[in-house]
């Protein structure tokens, strides 16, 4: 369990309201609402800046279905970032990791 929560939640919320655009909310209410500040993670759980532990249901839907803080993934990501961290798939552009992973995606799409 994580226990090192030294975050100034009020300041983080204020900075968020002043500088971040959240495209999936009513932007007219953005400055009057308090954003939830997700600060840390471990396994299938996330922790807000005040230490509340929650199941990460949203991350698993889109991009963190492997869980958080996994050393083998951190190493694989670090190795890739040293070569090329990201390049847009816009137009007809690919990268070796994207192309070499594509055959495996075909099987997962059938299961969805």
The first five atom37 places (N, CA, C, CB, O) and aatype in JSON, in Angstrom:
{
  "aatype": [20, 20, 20, 20, 20, 20, 20, 20, 20, 20, 20, 20, 20, 20, 20, 20, 20, 20, 20, 20, 20, 20, 20, 20, 20, 20, 20, 20, 20, 20, 20, 20, 20, 20, 20, 20, 20, 20, 20, 20, 20, 20, 20, 20, 20, 20, 20, 20, 20, 20, 20, 20, 20, 20, 20, 20, 20, 20, 20, 20, 20, 20, 20, 20, 20, 20, 20, 20, 20, 20, 20, 20, 20, 20, 20, 20, 20, 20, 20, 20, 20, 20, 20, 20, 20, 20, 20, 20, 20, 20, 20, 20, 20, 20, 20, 20, 20, 20, 20, 20, 20, 20, 20, 20, 20, 20, 20, 20, 20, 20, 20, 20],
  "atom_mask": [
    [1, 1, 1, 1, 1],
    [1, 1, 1, 1, 1],
    [1, 1, 1, 1, 1],
    [1, 1, 1, 1, 1],
    [1, 1, 1, 1, 1],
    [1, 1, 1, 1, 1],
    [1, 1, 1, 1, 1],
    [1, 1, 1, 1, 1],
    [1, 1, 1, 1, 1],
    [1, 1, 1, 1, 1],
    [1, 1, 1, 1, 1],
    [1, 1, 1, 1, 1],
    [1, 1, 1, 1, 1],
    [1, 1, 1, 1, 1],
    [1, 1, 1, 1, 1],
    [1, 1, 1, 1, 1],
    [1, 1, 1, 1, 1],
    [1, 1, 1, 1, 1],
    [1, 1, 1, 1, 1],
    [1, 1, 1, 1, 1],
    [1, 1, 1, 1, 1],
    [1, 1, 1, 1, 1],
    [1, 1, 1, 1, 1],
    [1, 1, 1, 1, 1],
    [1, 1, 1, 1, 1],
    [1, 1, 1, 1, 1],
    [1, 1, 1, 1, 1],
    [1, 1, 1, 1, 1],
    [1, 1, 1, 1, 1],
    [1, 1, 1, 1, 1],
    [1, 1, 1, 1, 1],
    [1, 1, 1, 1, 1],
    [1, 1, 1, 1, 1],
    [1, 1, 1, 1, 1],
    [1, 1, 1, 1, 1],
    [1, 1, 1, 1, 1],
    [1, 1, 1, 1, 1],
    [1, 1, 1, 1, 1],
    [1, 1, 1, 1, 1],
    [1, 1, 1, 1, 1],
    [1, 1, 1, 1, 1],
    [1, 1, 1, 1, 1],
    [1, 1, 1, 1, 1],
    [1, 1, 1, 1, 1],
    [1, 1, 1, 1, 1],
    [1, 1, 1, 1, 1],
    [1, 1, 1, 1, 1],
    [1, 1, 1, 1, 1],
    [1, 1, 1, 1, 1],
    [1, 1, 1, 1, 1],
    [1, 1, 1, 1, 1],
    [1, 1, 1, 1, 1],
    [1, 1, 1, 1, 1],
    [1, 1, 1, 1, 1],
    [1, 1, 1, 1, 1],
    [1, 1, 1, 1, 1],
    [1, 1, 1, 1, 1],
    [1, 1, 1, 1, 1],
    [1, 1, 1, 1, 1],
    [1, 1, 1, 1, 1],
    [1, 1, 1, 1, 1],
    [1, 1, 1, 1, 1],
    [1, 1, 1, 1, 1],
    [1, 1, 1, 1, 1],
    [1, 1, 1, 1, 1],
    [1, 1, 1, 1, 1],
    [1, 1, 1, 1, 1],
    [1, 1, 1, 1, 1],
    [1, 1, 1, 1, 1],
    [1, 1, 1, 1, 1],
    [1, 1, 1, 1, 1],
    [1, 1, 1, 1, 1],
    [1, 1, 1, 1, 1],
    [1, 1, 1, 1, 1],
    [1, 1, 1, 1, 1],
    [1, 1, 1, 1, 1],
    [1, 1, 1, 1, 1],
    [1, 1, 1, 1, 1],
    [1, 1, 1, 1, 1],
    [1, 1, 1, 1, 1],
    [1, 1, 1, 1, 1],
    [1, 1, 1, 1, 1],
    [1, 1, 1, 1, 1],
    [1, 1, 1, 1, 1],
    [1, 1, 1, 1, 1],
    [1, 1, 1, 1, 1],
    [1, 1, 1, 1, 1],
    [1, 1, 1, 1, 1],
    [1, 1, 1, 1, 1],
    [1, 1, 1, 1, 1],
    [1, 1, 1, 1, 1],
    [1, 1, 1, 1, 1],
    [1, 1, 1, 1, 1],
    [1, 1, 1, 1, 1],
    [1, 1, 1, 1, 1],
    [1, 1, 1, 1, 1],
    [1, 1, 1, 1, 1],
    [1, 1, 1, 1, 1],
    [1, 1, 1, 1, 1],
    [1, 1, 1, 1, 1],
    [1, 1, 1, 1, 1],
    [1, 1, 1, 1, 1],
    [1, 1, 1, 1, 1],
    [1, 1, 1, 1, 1],
    [1, 1, 1, 1, 1],
    [1, 1, 1, 1, 1],
    [1, 1, 1, 1, 1],
    [1, 1, 1, 1, 1],
    [1, 1, 1, 1, 1],
    [1, 1, 1, 1, 1],
    [1, 1, 1, 1, 1],
    [1, 1, 1, 1, 1]
  ],
  "atom_positions": [
    [[0.83, -1.18, 0.0], [0.0, 0.0, 0.0], [0.88, 1.25, 0.0], [-0.95, -0.01, 1.21], [1.91, 1.3, 0.67]],
    [[0.47, 2.24, -0.75], [1.2, 3.5, -0.8], [0.77, 4.38, 0.36], [0.96, 4.22, -2.15], [-0.41, 4.42, 0.71]],
    [[1.72, 5.08, 0.94], [1.38, 5.92, 2.09], [2.04, 7.28, 2.05], [1.76, 5.22, 3.37], [1.82, 8.08, 2.96]],
    [[2.81, 7.58, 1.05], [3.56, 8.83, 0.99], [2.77, 9.9, 0.23], [4.92, 8.61, 0.34], [3.12, 10.24, -0.9]],
    [[1.72, 10.43, 0.84], [0.89, 11.41, 0.16], [1.22, 12.81, 0.68], [-0.61, 11.1, 0.37], [0.69, 13.25, 1.69]],
    [[2.11, 13.47, -0.03], [2.52, 14.83, 0.34], [2.13, 15.78, -0.79], [4.07, 14.89, 0.62], [2.97, 16.45, -1.37]],
    [[0.85, 15.82, -1.07], [0.35, 16.66, -2.14], [-0.49, 17.78, -1.56], [-0.47, 15.83, -3.15], [-1.21, 17.59, -0.58]],
    [[-0.39, 18.95, -2.18], [-1.25, 20.07, -1.81], [-2.45, 20.02, -2.75], [-0.48, 21.47, -1.9], [-2.44, 20.63, -3.82]],
    [[-3.47, 19.28, -2.35], [-4.63, 19.05, -3.21], [-5.3, 20.35, -3.62], [-5.63, 18.15, -2.51], [-5.69, 20.49, -4.78]],
    [[-5.45, 21.28, -2.72], [-6.11, 22.54, -3.05], [-5.34, 23.27, -4.15], [-6.22, 23.44, -1.8], [-5.94, 23.8, -5.09]],
    [[-4.02, 23.31, -4.04], [-3.21, 23.98, -5.06], [-3.28, 23.24, -6.4], [-1.74, 24.08, -4.59], [-3.38, 23.87, -7.45]],
    [[-3.22, 21.92, -6.35], [-3.31, 21.14, -7.6], [-4.66, 21.37, -8.28], [-3.12, 19.64, -7.31], [-4.71, 21.51, -9.51]],
    [[-5.73, 21.42, -7.51], [-7.05, 21.68, -8.09], [-7.12, 23.08, -8.7], [-8.15, 21.52, -7.02], [-7.66, 23.26, -9.79]],
    [[-6.57, 24.06, -8.0], [-6.58, 25.43, -8.52], [-5.79, 25.52, -9.82], [-6.0, 26.41, -7.48], [-6.24, 26.12, -10.79]],
    [[-4.6, 24.91, -9.84], [-3.78, 24.92, -11.06], [-4.5, 24.22, -12.21], [-2.43, 24.23, -10.8], [-4.45, 24.68, -13.35]],
    [[-5.17, 23.14, -11.9], [-5.93, 22.41, -12.91], [-7.03, 23.29, -13.5], [-6.54, 21.13, -12.32], [-7.15, 23.41, -14.72]],
    [[-7.81, 23.91, -12.63], [-8.9, 24.77, -13.1], [-8.39, 25.93, -13.96], [-9.7, 25.33, -11.91], [-9.06, 26.35, -14.9]],
    [[-7.21, 26.45, -13.64], [-6.66, 27.59, -14.37], [-6.01, 27.22, -15.7], [-5.66, 28.3, -13.5], [-5.98, 28.03, -16.62]],
    [[-5.48, 25.99, -15.82], [-4.63, 25.69, -16.97], [-4.98, 24.46, -17.8], [-3.27, 25.54, -16.5], [-4.43, 24.29, -18.89]],
    [[-5.87, 23.61, -17.32], [-6.14, 22.35, -18.02], [-7.52, 22.37, -18.65], [-6.01, 21.14, -17.06], [-8.49, 22.81, -18.03]],
    [[-7.61, 21.89, -19.88], [-8.9, 21.73, -20.54], [-9.27, 20.26, -20.46], [-8.85, 22.23, -22.03], [-8.51, 19.4, -20.91]],
    [[-10.43, 19.96, -19.9], [-10.94, 18.6, -19.82], [-12.03, 18.48, -20.89], [-11.5, 18.27, -18.37], [-13.16, 18.93, -20.67]],
    [[-11.72, 17.87, -22.03], [-12.65, 17.91, -23.17], [-13.95, 17.13, -22.99], [-11.96, 17.39, -24.36], [-14.87, 17.32, -23.79]],
    [[-14.08, 16.28, -21.99], [-15.3, 15.49, -21.84], [-16.22, 16.01, -20.74], [-14.96, 14.07, -21.56], [-17.09, 15.27, -20.26]],
    [[-16.04, 17.25, -20.35], [-16.96, 17.84, -19.37], [-17.56, 19.1, -19.96], [-16.24, 18.15, -18.02], [-17.09, 19.59, -20.99]],
    [[-18.59, 19.63, -19.34], [-19.18, 20.9, -19.74], [-18.18, 21.98, -19.37], [-20.58, 21.14, -19.05], [-18.0, 22.29, -18.19]],
    [[-17.52, 22.56, -20.37], [-16.46, 23.54, -20.1], [-16.98, 24.78, -19.38], [-15.8, 23.95, -21.4], [-16.22, 25.5, -18.73]],
    [[-18.27, 25.03, -19.49], [-18.85, 26.16, -18.77], [-18.84, 25.98, -17.27], [-20.26, 26.38, -19.23], [-18.91, 26.96, -16.53]],
    [[-18.74, 24.74, -16.8], [-18.72, 24.48, -15.36], [-17.31, 24.14, -14.84], [-19.67, 23.34, -15.02], [-17.13, 23.93, -13.64]],
    [[-16.35, 24.09, -15.72], [-15.0, 23.63, -15.34], [-14.37, 24.44, -14.22], [-14.1, 23.66, -16.53], [-13.7, 23.88, -13.36]],
    [[-14.58, 25.74, -14.21], [-13.94, 26.58, -13.19], [-14.65, 26.53, -11.84], [-13.88, 28.0, -13.66], [-14.12, 27.02, -10.85]],
    [[-15.84, 25.95, -11.8], [-16.59, 25.91, -10.55], [-16.59, 24.53, -9.9], [-18.0, 26.35, -10.79], [-17.09, 24.36, -8.79]],
    [[-16.03, 23.55, -10.59], [-16.01, 22.17, -10.06], [-14.63, 21.82, -9.53], [-16.44, 21.17, -11.15], [-13.63, 22.38, -9.98]],
    [[-14.58, 20.9, -8.59], [-13.29, 20.46, -8.05], [-12.86, 19.18, -8.75], [-13.36, 20.25, -6.52], [-13.54, 18.16, -8.64]],
    [[-11.75, 19.21, -9.47], [-11.29, 17.99, -10.14], [-10.77, 16.98, -9.11], [-10.19, 18.33, -11.16], [-10.23, 17.35, -8.07]],
    [[-10.94, 15.71, -9.43], [-10.33, 14.66, -8.61], [-8.87, 14.57, -9.07], [-11.1, 13.26, -8.77], [-8.59, 14.47, -10.26]],
    [[-7.94, 14.6, -8.14], [-6.52, 14.55, -8.47], [-6.01, 13.15, -8.19], [-5.72, 15.61, -7.65], [-5.83, 12.75, -7.04]],
    [[-5.77, 12.4, -9.26], [-5.22, 11.04, -9.12], [-3.7, 11.18, -9.07], [-5.66, 10.1, -10.32], [-3.08, 11.7, -10.0]],
    [[-3.11, 10.72, -7.98], [-1.71, 11.0, -7.72], [-0.8, 9.79, -7.83], [-1.56, 11.58, -6.37], [0.35, 9.93, -8.25]],
    [[-1.28, 8.61, -7.48], [-0.42, 7.43, -7.47], [-1.23, 6.2, -7.85], [0.24, 7.23, -6.09], [-2.46, 6.24, -7.92]],
    [[-0.52, 5.11, -8.1], [-1.2, 3.89, -8.51], [-0.38, 2.67, -8.12], [-1.45, 3.89, -10.02], [0.83, 2.75, -7.89]],
    [[-1.08, 1.55, -8.05], [-0.42, 0.28, -7.72], [-1.37, -0.85, -8.12], [-0.05, 0.2, -6.19], [-2.51, -0.91, -7.65]],
    [[-0.89, -1.73, -8.99], [-1.73, -2.83, -9.44], [-2.97, -2.33, -10.15], [-2.12, -3.71, -8.27], [-2.87, -1.55, -11.09]],
    [[-4.14, -2.77, -9.71], [-5.41, -2.35, -10.31], [-6.03, -1.17, -9.59], [-6.39, -3.52, -10.32], [-7.19, -0.83, -9.84]],
    [[-5.27, -0.53, -8.7], [-5.83, 0.56, -7.88], [-5.14, 1.89, -8.16], [-5.7, 0.22, -6.41], [-3.98, 1.94, -8.54]],
    [[-5.9, 2.96, -7.96], [-5.37, 4.31, -8.01], [-5.62, 4.96, -6.66], [-6.01, 5.13, -9.18], [-6.49, 4.53, -5.9]],
    [[-4.86, 6.02, -6.38], [-5.0, 6.76, -5.14], [-5.12, 8.23, -5.48], [-3.79, 6.5, -4.17], [-4.35, 8.75, -6.29]],
    [[-6.09, 8.91, -4.87], [-6.16, 10.34, -5.11], [-5.13, 11.05, -4.23], [-7.6, 10.88, -4.83], [-4.46, 10.41, -3.42]],
    [[-5.02, 12.35, -4.41], [-3.98, 13.12, -3.72], [-4.19, 13.19, -2.21], [-3.91, 14.51, -4.28], [-3.32, 13.68, -1.48]],
    [[-5.32, 12.7, -1.73], [-5.57, 12.66, -0.3], [-5.46, 11.25, 0.26], [-6.94, 13.22, 0.01], [-5.75, 11.01, 1.43]],
    [[-5.04, 10.3, -0.58], [-4.8, 8.94, -0.13], [-5.94, 7.96, -0.26], [-4.39, 8.97, 1.24], [-5.82, 6.82, 0.19]],
    [[-7.05, 8.37, -0.84], [-8.19, 7.46, -1.0], [-7.89, 6.44, -2.1], [-9.49, 8.24, -1.34], [-7.5, 6.81, -3.2]],
    [[-8.06, 5.17, -1.79], [-7.79, 4.07, -2.71], [-9.06, 3.72, -3.48], [-7.26, 2.84, -1.94], [-10.14, 3.58, -2.91]],
    [[-8.91, 3.57, -4.82], [-10.06, 3.23, -5.67], [-9.63, 2.22, -6.73], [-10.64, 4.5, -6.34], [-8.47, 2.2, -7.14]],
    [[-10.55, 1.39, -7.16], [-10.3, 0.49, -8.27], [-10.24, 1.31, -9.56], [-11.41, -0.62, -8.36], [-11.13, 2.13, -9.81]],
    [[-9.21, 1.1, -10.36], [-9.05, 1.88, -11.6], [-9.86, 1.25, -12.72], [-7.56, 1.96, -12.0], [-9.32, 0.53, -13.57]],
    [[-11.14, 1.51, -12.73], [-12.02, 0.98, -13.77], [-11.84, 1.68, -15.1], [-13.45, 1.08, -13.34], [-11.95, 1.04, -16.15]],
    [[-11.57, 2.97, -15.1], [-11.44, 3.73, -16.34], [-10.14, 3.4, -17.05], [-11.52, 5.22, -16.06], [-10.14, 3.21, -18.27]],
    [[-9.03, 3.34, -16.34], [-7.74, 3.05, -16.98], [-7.74, 1.72, -17.68], [-6.63, 3.08, -15.95], [-7.16, 1.57, -18.76]],
    [[-8.4, 0.73, -17.08], [-8.48, -0.58, -17.69], [-9.27, -0.59, -18.98], [-9.08, -1.54, -16.74], [-9.06, -1.45, -19.83]],
    [[-10.19, 0.35, -19.12], [-10.99, 0.42, -20.34], [-10.17, 0.88, -21.53], [-12.19, 1.35, -20.14], [-10.39, 0.42, -22.65]],
    [[-9.22, 1.78, -21.32], [-8.52, 2.38, -22.44], [-7.04, 2.05, -22.53], [-8.68, 3.84, -22.38], [-6.56, 1.67, -23.6]],
    [[-6.3, 2.19, -21.45], [-4.85, 2.11, -21.67], [-4.04, 1.44, -20.57], [-4.33, 3.45, -21.86], [-2.84, 1.23, -20.76]],
    [[-4.6, 1.1, -19.45], [-3.8, 0.52, -18.37], [-4.4, -0.81, -17.93], [-3.72, 1.49, -17.17], [-4.46, -1.11, -16.74]],
    [[-4.83, -1.61, -18.89], [-5.46, -2.87, -18.54], [-4.47, -3.9, -18.0], [-6.17, -3.44, -19.73], [-4.88, -4.97, -17.57]],
    [[-3.19, -3.6, -18.02], [-2.17, -4.5, -17.47], [-1.91, -4.24, -15.99], [-0.88, -4.35, -18.24], [-1.2, -5.01, -15.35]],
    [[-2.48, -3.18, -15.45], [-2.22, -2.81, -14.06], [-1.12, -1.76, -13.97], [-1.84, -4.04, -13.24], [-0.4, -1.52, -14.94]],
    [[-1.0, -1.15, -12.81], [-0.04, -0.07, -12.59], [1.21, -0.59, -11.88], [-0.67, 1.05, -11.78], [1.17, -1.62, -11.2]],
    [[2.29, 0.12, -12.05], [3.55, -0.1, -11.32], [4.14, -1.48, -11.55], [3.32, 0.11, -9.85], [4.72, -2.07, -10.63]],
    [[4.02, -2.01, -12.76], [4.61, -3.31, -13.07], [6.02, -3.09, -13.61], [3.73, -4.1, -14.09], [6.21, -2.44, -14.64]],
    [[6.99, -3.65, -12.91], [8.4, -3.44, -13.25], [8.73, -3.87, -14.68], [9.29, -4.19, -12.28], [9.46, -3.16, -15.38]],
    [[8.21, -5.02, -15.13], [8.55, -5.48, -16.47], [8.02, -4.53, -17.54], [7.98, -6.88, -16.71], [8.65, -4.36, -18.59]],
    [[6.88, -3.91, -17.28], [6.35, -2.94, -18.24], [7.14, -1.64, -18.19], [4.85, -2.67, -17.97], [7.39, -1.02, -19.22]],
    [[7.53, -1.23, -17.0], [8.34, -0.01, -16.86], [9.64, -0.16, -17.64], [8.63, 0.28, -15.37], [10.09, 0.77, -18.3]],
    [[10.25, -1.35, -17.56], [11.49, -1.58, -18.28], [11.27, -1.59, -19.79], [12.12, -2.89, -17.83], [12.06, -1.01, -20.54]],
    [[10.21, -2.25, -20.24], [9.92, -2.3, -21.68], [9.63, -0.89, -22.21], [8.72, -3.22, -21.96], [10.08, -0.54, -23.3]],
    [[8.89, -0.1, -21.44], [8.59, 1.27, -21.85], [9.87, 2.11, -21.89], [7.56, 1.9, -20.9], [10.08, 2.87, -22.83]],
    [[10.71, 1.97, -20.86], [11.97, 2.72, -20.83], [12.85, 2.35, -22.02], [12.73, 2.44, -19.51], [13.45, 3.23, -22.64]],
    [[12.93, 1.07, -22.35], [13.73, 0.64, -23.5], [13.21, 1.27, -24.79], [13.71, -0.89, -23.62], [13.99, 1.73, -25.62]],
    [[11.88, 1.29, -24.97], [11.29, 1.86, -26.17], [11.49, 3.37, -26.24], [9.81, 1.53, -26.24], [11.79, 3.91, -27.31]],
    [[11.32, 4.07, -25.12], [11.46, 5.52, -25.1], [12.88, 5.94, -25.48], [11.11, 6.08, -23.71], [13.07, 6.99, -26.08]],
    [[13.85, 5.13, -25.16], [15.23, 5.45, -25.53], [15.44, 5.4, -27.04], [16.19, 4.49, -24.84], [16.36, 6.03, -27.56]],
    [[14.58, 4.66, -27.75], [14.67, 4.59, -29.22], [13.74, 5.6, -29.88], [14.34, 3.18, -29.71], [14.17, 6.41, -30.7]],
    [[12.46, 5.54, -29.52], [11.44, 6.43, -30.09], [10.23, 6.34, -29.16], [11.05, 6.02, -31.59], [9.6, 5.29, -29.06]],
    [[9.92, 7.43, -28.49], [8.84, 7.36, -27.5], [7.47, 7.33, -28.16], [8.92, 8.55, -26.55], [6.57, 6.63, -27.69]],
    [[7.29, 8.06, -29.25], [5.97, 8.11, -29.89], [6.13, 8.8, -31.23], [4.92, 8.85, -28.99], [6.94, 9.71, -31.38]],
    [[5.34, 8.36, -32.18], [5.2, 9.1, -33.42], [3.77, 8.93, -33.89], [6.23, 8.62, -34.5], [3.23, 7.82, -33.85]],
    [[3.16, 10.0, -34.32], [1.75, 9.99, -34.69], [1.46, 9.01, -35.83], [1.32, 11.39, -35.09], [2.23, 8.9, -36.78]],
    [[0.33, 8.28, -35.72], [-0.08, 7.4, -36.8], [-0.83, 8.14, -37.9], [-0.94, 6.28, -36.26], [-1.35, 7.51, -38.82]],
    [[-0.89, 9.48, -37.82], [-1.6, 10.29, -38.79], [-1.06, 10.05, -40.19], [-1.5, 11.78, -38.43], [0.15, 9.94, -40.39]],
    [[-1.96, 9.96, -41.14], [-1.54, 9.68, -42.51], [-1.1, 8.23, -42.63], [-0.4, 10.62, -42.94], [-1.6, 7.37, -41.9]],
    [[-0.21, 7.94, -43.5], [0.28, 6.58, -43.73], [1.67, 6.44, -43.12], [0.3, 6.24, -45.25], [2.65, 6.23, -43.83]],
    [[1.74, 6.55, -41.79], [3.0, 6.49, -41.05], [2.88, 5.4, -39.99], [3.34, 7.86, -40.4], [1.86, 5.29, -39.32]],
    [[3.93, 4.59, -39.85], [3.94, 3.55, -38.84], [5.27, 3.57, -38.1], [3.68, 2.18, -39.47], [6.16, 4.34, -38.44]],
    [[5.4, 2.73, -37.1], [6.64, 2.54, -36.36], [6.84, 1.04, -36.18], [6.61, 3.28, -34.97], [5.87, 0.29, -36.25]],
    [[8.08, 0.58, -35.95], [8.29, -0.86, -35.76], [7.43, -1.47, -34.66], [9.73, -1.12, -35.46], [6.83, -2.53, -34.89]],
    [[7.32, -0.86, -33.45], [6.47, -1.49, -32.43], [5.01, -1.58, -32.87], [6.56, -0.7, -31.13], [4.34, -2.58, -32.61]],
    [[4.51, -0.55, -33.53], [3.11, -0.55, -33.95], [2.88, -1.64, -34.99], [2.72, 0.83, -34.53], [1.93, -2.42, -34.89]],
    [[3.76, -1.7, -36.0], [3.59, -2.7, -37.06], [3.75, -4.12, -36.56], [4.58, -2.44, -38.17], [2.98, -5.01, -36.93]],
    [[4.75, -4.35, -35.72], [5.01, -5.72, -35.25], [3.95, -6.19, -34.27], [6.39, -5.8, -34.6], [3.77, -7.4, -34.1]],
    [[3.24, -5.27, -33.61], [2.17, -5.65, -32.69], [0.85, -5.89, -33.4], [2.0, -4.59, -31.64], [-0.04, -6.54, -32.85]],
    [[0.7, -5.37, -34.59], [-0.58, -5.41, -35.29], [-1.15, -6.82, -35.49], [-0.43, -4.77, -36.62], [-2.36, -6.99, -35.3]],
    [[-0.36, -7.83, -35.85], [-0.96, -9.16, -36.02], [-1.65, -9.68, -34.76], [0.1, -10.13, -36.44], [-2.67, -10.36, -34.87]],
    [[-1.14, -9.39, -33.6], [-1.76, -9.81, -32.35], [-3.07, -9.1, -32.09], [-0.82, -9.57, -31.2], [-3.95, -9.66, -31.44]],
    [[-3.2, -7.88, -32.58], [-4.43, -7.12, -32.39], [-5.59, -7.77, -33.13], [-4.24, -5.67, -32.86], [-6.73, -7.69, -32.68]],
    [[-5.31, -8.39, -34.25], [-6.38, -9.01, -35.03], [-7.14, -10.02, -34.18], [-5.81, -9.7, -36.29], [-8.37, -10.06, -34.22]],
    [[-6.44, -10.82, -33.41], [-7.08, -11.83, -32.57], [-7.88, -11.21, -31.42], [-6.04, -12.77, -32.0], [-8.93, -11.74, -31.05]],
    [[-7.39, -10.1, -30.86], [-8.11, -9.49, -29.75], [-9.37, -8.79, -30.21], [-7.21, -8.5, -29.02], [-10.35, -8.73, -29.47]],
    [[-9.38, -8.26, -31.42], [-10.58, -7.58, -31.92], [-11.73, -8.57, -32.09], [-10.3, -6.88, -33.25], [-12.88, -8.2, -31.87]],
    [[-11.45, -9.79, -32.47], [-12.5, -10.79, -32.63], [-13.17, -11.11, -31.31], [-11.94, -12.05, -33.25], [-14.37, -11.4, -31.25]],
    [[-12.39, -11.05, -30.23], [-12.92, -11.4, -28.92], [-13.79, -10.29, -28.33], [-11.79, -11.71, -27.97], [-14.57, -10.54, -27.4]],
    [[-13.67, -9.09, -28.84], [-14.4, -7.94, -28.26], [-15.81, -7.91, -28.77], [-13.7, -6.62, -28.59], [-16.58, -7.02, -28.4]]
  ]
}
